[in-house]
Amino acid sequence: MRSALDRQGKVWSVEALQALHDEQRGVPDLVCDHLPCGCAVRFVHRYQQNRSNRIEPIDVPAYIGLTSDSEHIAGCRYDAPGRLTAIVADSDPDFIKTLETGKRELRLLVLHNGLRGKGLSGATPMSTGTATGTSGGNTAIDVTQSGKKLSSYLRTTSDLVALRALCESDAFLASELVLRFGTRRIAWKEFFFERERYDDAWELVRAGGSNAFPNCTGGYCTHTPHSGTGRKV
């Protein structure tokens, strides 16, 4: 959440609340700024955090999040469970599969294959010389369908990244959505990287080699170990 309302209905941005904190002025009681909701929320000021693999502490940006005993109502734009249900309902079942446990599984291998330019099945695309029937018929259809599927997968990934940005941590999505790359299960912290963890993302991609898998940094989905290129999601 980038903004919230106080009890008098005044809008407060994260930046304005941080300014209050820096000036040692009191932060008002806050509620969700999606008016049908109005649940209690809290401001957490910017702070520094020590990390075991860093010499210097990192800056953790300020944010607005739920209090310990509040929840957004169904239909609120910040309602993570509702947003996830809607994303899954609109997604390709080949990309997000519902498991028997009730969890969902995001299959990163099909996204990986699409980003590398392979067929989305993982097979090498058919050359134009092998097409049968009308001129260019079969091949043209294959290329169009693959492009549409890749675009669908990227849109779904973009929606999930936006949803993660609404959460205070990986905890909710980790409890509801399994990230799978072939037979390997990927932790959310290895897939989604906030600005303060860009160095970690680079190290993961650089060390990936032939085992590299897609990850998201700053709105980009990346999979290649050395080029630094990626597709914006």
Short mmCIF file of C-alpha atoms in Angstrom, two decimals:
data_model
loop_
_atom_site.label_atom_id
_atom_site.label_comp_id
_atom_site.label_asym_id
_atom_site.label_seq_id
_atom_site.Cartn_x
_atom_site.Cartn_y
_atom_site.Cartn_z
CA MET A 1 0.00 0.00 0.00
CA ARG A 2 1.36 3.39 -1.02
CA SER A 3 -1.27 5.45 0.81
CA ALA A 4 -3.91 5.27 3.56
CA LEU A 5 -6.58 7.44 5.19
CA ASP A 6 -6.62 8.85 8.69
CA ARG A 7 -9.83 8.85 10.78
CA GLN A 8 -10.81 12.23 9.31
CA GLY A 9 -10.52 10.95 5.73
CA LYS A 10 -7.25 12.69 4.86
CA VAL A 11 -5.01 10.80 2.44
CA TRP A 12 -1.48 10.05 3.65
CA SER A 13 1.21 8.73 1.32
CA VAL A 14 4.10 6.60 2.52
CA GLU A 15 6.43 9.54 1.86
CA ALA A 16 4.32 11.95 3.92
CA LEU A 17 4.15 9.49 6.80
CA GLN A 18 7.91 8.98 6.65
CA ALA A 19 8.33 12.77 6.85
CA LEU A 20 6.18 12.83 10.02
CA HIS A 21 8.37 10.12 11.53
CA ASP A 22 11.60 11.93 10.57
CA GLU A 23 10.28 15.13 12.19
CA GLN A 24 9.36 13.10 15.31
CA ARG A 25 5.71 14.02 14.91
CA GLY A 26 2.92 11.58 15.74
CA VAL A 27 1.63 9.30 12.96
CA PRO A 28 -2.20 9.25 12.87
CA ASP A 29 -4.37 6.16 13.15
CA LEU A 30 -4.79 4.81 9.64
CA VAL A 31 -7.34 2.81 7.67
CA CYS A 32 -7.33 1.26 4.19
CA ASP A 33 -7.96 3.89 1.51
CA HIS A 34 -10.24 1.61 -0.51
CA LEU A 35 -13.45 3.09 0.87
CA PRO A 36 -15.63 -0.05 0.91
CA CYS A 37 -12.92 -1.65 3.08
CA GLY A 38 -11.55 0.79 5.67
CA CYS A 39 -9.80 -1.86 7.78
CA ALA A 40 -7.11 -0.79 10.23
CA VAL A 41 -3.60 -0.49 8.80
CA ARG A 42 -0.24 0.64 10.16
CA PHE A 43 2.77 2.59 8.96
CA VAL A 44 6.23 1.04 9.28
CA HIS A 45 9.03 3.58 8.88
CA ARG A 46 12.18 3.12 6.86
CA TYR A 47 14.93 1.31 8.74
CA GLN A 48 18.19 -0.53 8.28
CA GLN A 49 18.60 -4.27 8.62
CA ASN A 50 21.73 -6.39 8.99
CA ARG A 51 22.07 -9.35 6.61
CA SER A 52 24.37 -12.30 7.23
CA ASN A 53 25.92 -12.08 3.75
CA ARG A 54 26.47 -8.30 3.78
CA ILE A 55 29.13 -6.18 5.45
CA GLU A 56 26.96 -3.06 5.48
CA PRO A 57 23.30 -3.03 6.60
CA ILE A 58 20.65 -2.58 3.89
CA ASP A 59 17.86 -0.01 3.80
CA VAL A 60 14.35 -1.42 4.19
CA PRO A 61 11.87 1.03 2.64
CA ALA A 62 8.86 2.36 4.54
CA TYR A 63 5.47 0.74 3.88
CA ILE A 64 1.84 0.61 4.98
CA GLY A 65 0.44 -2.78 5.96
CA LEU A 66 -2.23 -4.56 7.95
CA THR A 67 -2.31 -4.50 11.74
CA SER A 68 -2.04 -7.86 13.50
CA ASP A 69 -5.81 -8.26 13.86
CA SER A 70 -7.17 -6.75 10.63
CA GLU A 71 -7.97 -8.08 7.15
CA HIS A 72 -9.04 -6.44 3.92
CA ILE A 73 -12.62 -7.24 2.92
CA ALA A 74 -13.39 -9.39 -0.12
CA GLY A 75 -13.24 -7.21 -3.20
CA CYS A 76 -10.77 -4.70 -1.75
CA ARG A 77 -7.99 -3.95 -4.20
CA TYR A 78 -5.52 -4.94 -1.48
CA ASP A 79 -7.25 -8.27 -0.77
CA ALA A 80 -4.44 -10.71 -1.61
CA PRO A 81 -6.46 -13.98 -1.38
CA GLY A 82 -9.17 -12.56 -3.63
CA ARG A 83 -6.63 -11.21 -6.11
CA LEU A 84 -4.85 -14.57 -6.25
CA THR A 85 -8.12 -16.41 -6.89
CA ALA A 86 -8.92 -14.02 -9.76
CA ILE A 87 -5.43 -14.40 -11.26
CA VAL A 88 -5.67 -18.20 -11.17
CA ALA A 89 -9.16 -18.15 -12.71
CA ASP A 90 -7.87 -16.15 -15.69
CA SER A 91 -4.61 -18.05 -16.16
CA ASP A 92 -3.68 -20.91 -18.48
CA PRO A 93 -4.03 -24.24 -16.60
CA ASP A 94 -0.76 -25.36 -18.23
CA PHE A 95 0.98 -22.54 -16.35
CA ILE A 96 -0.85 -22.53 -13.02
CA LYS A 97 -2.20 -25.89 -11.87
CA THR A 98 -4.50 -26.44 -8.88
CA LEU A 99 -3.15 -29.21 -6.64
CA GLU A 100 -5.14 -31.71 -4.59
CA THR A 101 -4.01 -29.94 -1.41
CA GLY A 102 -5.78 -26.75 -2.55
CA LYS A 103 -2.50 -24.99 -3.28
CA ARG A 104 -1.60 -23.80 -6.75
CA GLU A 105 1.57 -24.60 -8.66
CA LEU A 106 3.27 -22.09 -10.97
CA ARG A 107 5.23 -23.96 -13.65
CA LEU A 108 8.27 -21.84 -14.43
CA LEU A 109 9.65 -24.29 -17.00
CA VAL A 110 7.11 -23.29 -19.65
CA LEU A 111 7.95 -19.61 -19.07
CA HIS A 112 11.66 -20.47 -19.22
CA ASN A 113 11.23 -22.26 -22.55
CA GLY A 114 9.22 -19.39 -23.99
CA LEU A 115 11.78 -16.77 -22.92
CA ARG A 116 14.60 -18.81 -24.48
CA GLY A 117 12.77 -18.90 -27.79
CA LYS A 118 12.02 -22.63 -27.69
CA GLY A 119 8.59 -23.97 -28.33
CA LEU A 120 6.49 -23.71 -25.18
CA SER A 121 6.46 -27.51 -24.97
CA GLY A 122 10.26 -27.41 -24.71
CA ALA A 123 10.76 -28.81 -28.20
CA THR A 124 12.64 -27.04 -30.98
CA PRO A 125 10.14 -25.13 -33.16
CA MET A 126 9.23 -26.66 -36.50
CA SER A 127 11.05 -25.08 -39.46
CA THR A 128 9.04 -23.52 -42.27
CA GLY A 129 10.25 -26.19 -44.69
CA THR A 130 8.39 -28.96 -42.82
CA ALA A 131 4.96 -27.37 -43.04
CA THR A 132 2.27 -29.33 -44.84
CA GLY A 133 -1.01 -28.38 -46.40
CA THR A 134 -1.59 -24.77 -47.48
CA SER A 135 1.41 -22.51 -47.79
CA GLY A 136 2.78 -21.63 -44.35
CA GLY A 137 -0.43 -22.88 -42.70
CA ASN A 138 0.77 -25.20 -39.97
CA THR A 139 3.95 -23.27 -39.15
CA ALA A 140 2.22 -19.89 -38.99
CA ILE A 141 -0.40 -21.27 -36.60
CA ASP A 142 2.26 -22.80 -34.35
CA VAL A 143 4.18 -19.51 -34.09
CA THR A 144 1.04 -17.48 -33.38
CA GLN A 145 -0.15 -19.86 -30.67
CA SER A 146 3.27 -19.93 -28.97
CA GLY A 147 3.41 -16.13 -28.97
CA LYS A 148 -0.05 -15.87 -27.49
CA LYS A 149 0.78 -18.41 -24.79
CA LEU A 150 4.01 -16.64 -23.86
CA SER A 151 2.16 -13.33 -23.63
CA SER A 152 -0.44 -15.02 -21.41
CA TYR A 153 2.27 -16.44 -19.14
CA LEU A 154 4.01 -13.06 -18.90
CA ARG A 155 0.73 -11.31 -18.02
CA THR A 156 0.06 -13.89 -15.31
CA THR A 157 3.58 -13.45 -13.94
CA SER A 158 3.13 -9.68 -13.99
CA ASP A 159 -0.11 -10.01 -12.02
CA LEU A 160 1.62 -12.23 -9.45
CA VAL A 161 4.53 -9.79 -9.10
CA ALA A 162 2.04 -6.94 -8.57
CA LEU A 163 0.26 -9.07 -5.97
CA ARG A 164 3.55 -9.80 -4.21
CA ALA A 165 4.21 -6.06 -4.09
CA LEU A 166 0.96 -5.65 -2.11
CA CYS A 167 2.11 -8.18 0.49
CA GLU A 168 4.48 -7.32 3.32
CA SER A 169 6.48 -10.53 2.76
CA ASP A 170 6.51 -13.75 0.79
CA ALA A 171 4.55 -15.52 3.52
CA PHE A 172 1.06 -15.42 1.98
CA LEU A 173 2.07 -16.39 -1.55
CA ALA A 174 4.47 -19.03 -0.24
CA SER A 175 1.56 -20.62 1.66
CA GLU A 176 -0.74 -20.59 -1.39
CA LEU A 177 1.46 -20.88 -4.48
CA VAL A 178 4.23 -23.42 -5.13
CA LEU A 179 6.90 -22.31 -7.62
CA ARG A 180 8.07 -25.30 -9.65
CA PHE A 181 10.89 -25.52 -12.21
CA GLY A 182 10.78 -29.05 -13.59
CA THR A 183 11.21 -31.26 -10.53
CA ARG A 184 12.77 -28.46 -8.47
CA ARG A 185 10.78 -26.34 -6.03
CA ILE A 186 11.83 -22.67 -6.03
CA ALA A 187 11.58 -20.48 -2.92
CA TRP A 188 9.84 -17.12 -3.37
CA LYS A 189 12.97 -15.35 -2.15
CA GLU A 190 14.82 -16.89 -5.13
CA PHE A 191 12.17 -15.70 -7.60
CA PHE A 192 11.06 -12.24 -6.50
CA PHE A 193 13.69 -9.62 -5.63
CA GLU A 194 12.89 -6.20 -4.18
CA ARG A 195 15.18 -3.27 -4.93
CA GLU A 196 17.37 -3.79 -1.87
CA ARG A 197 18.08 -7.39 -3.01
CA TYR A 198 19.16 -6.68 -6.60
CA ASP A 199 22.73 -7.77 -5.81
CA ASP A 200 21.37 -11.11 -4.58
CA ALA A 201 19.38 -11.51 -7.79
CA TRP A 202 22.45 -10.87 -9.93
CA GLU A 203 24.50 -13.41 -7.98
CA LEU A 204 21.75 -16.02 -8.37
CA VAL A 205 21.42 -15.43 -12.12
CA ARG A 206 25.21 -15.29 -12.65
CA ALA A 207 25.72 -18.58 -10.83
CA GLY A 208 22.77 -20.29 -12.49
CA GLY A 209 24.59 -21.64 -15.54
CA SER A 210 22.61 -24.37 -17.27
CA ASN A 211 20.27 -24.53 -14.25
CA ALA A 212 19.14 -20.89 -14.55
CA PHE A 213 15.42 -20.28 -14.10
CA PRO A 214 13.23 -17.16 -14.51
CA ASN A 215 13.24 -14.59 -11.73
CA CYS A 216 11.74 -11.13 -11.34
CA THR A 217 13.57 -7.93 -10.43
CA GLY A 218 12.07 -4.47 -10.75
CA GLY A 219 9.35 -5.66 -13.12
CA TYR A 220 11.63 -7.71 -15.36
CA CYS A 221 11.59 -11.46 -15.80
CA THR A 222 15.12 -12.76 -16.41
CA HIS A 223 16.50 -16.18 -17.16
CA THR A 224 19.90 -15.91 -18.87
CA PRO A 225 22.97 -16.30 -16.62
CA HIS A 226 25.33 -13.66 -18.09
CA SER A 227 23.66 -11.37 -20.60
CA GLY A 228 21.52 -9.44 -18.14
CA THR A 229 18.67 -9.43 -20.64
CA GLY A 230 15.08 -10.23 -19.85
CA ARG A 231 11.45 -9.67 -20.68
CA LYS A 232 9.54 -6.93 -18.91
CA VAL A 233 6.56 -8.23 -16.95
#
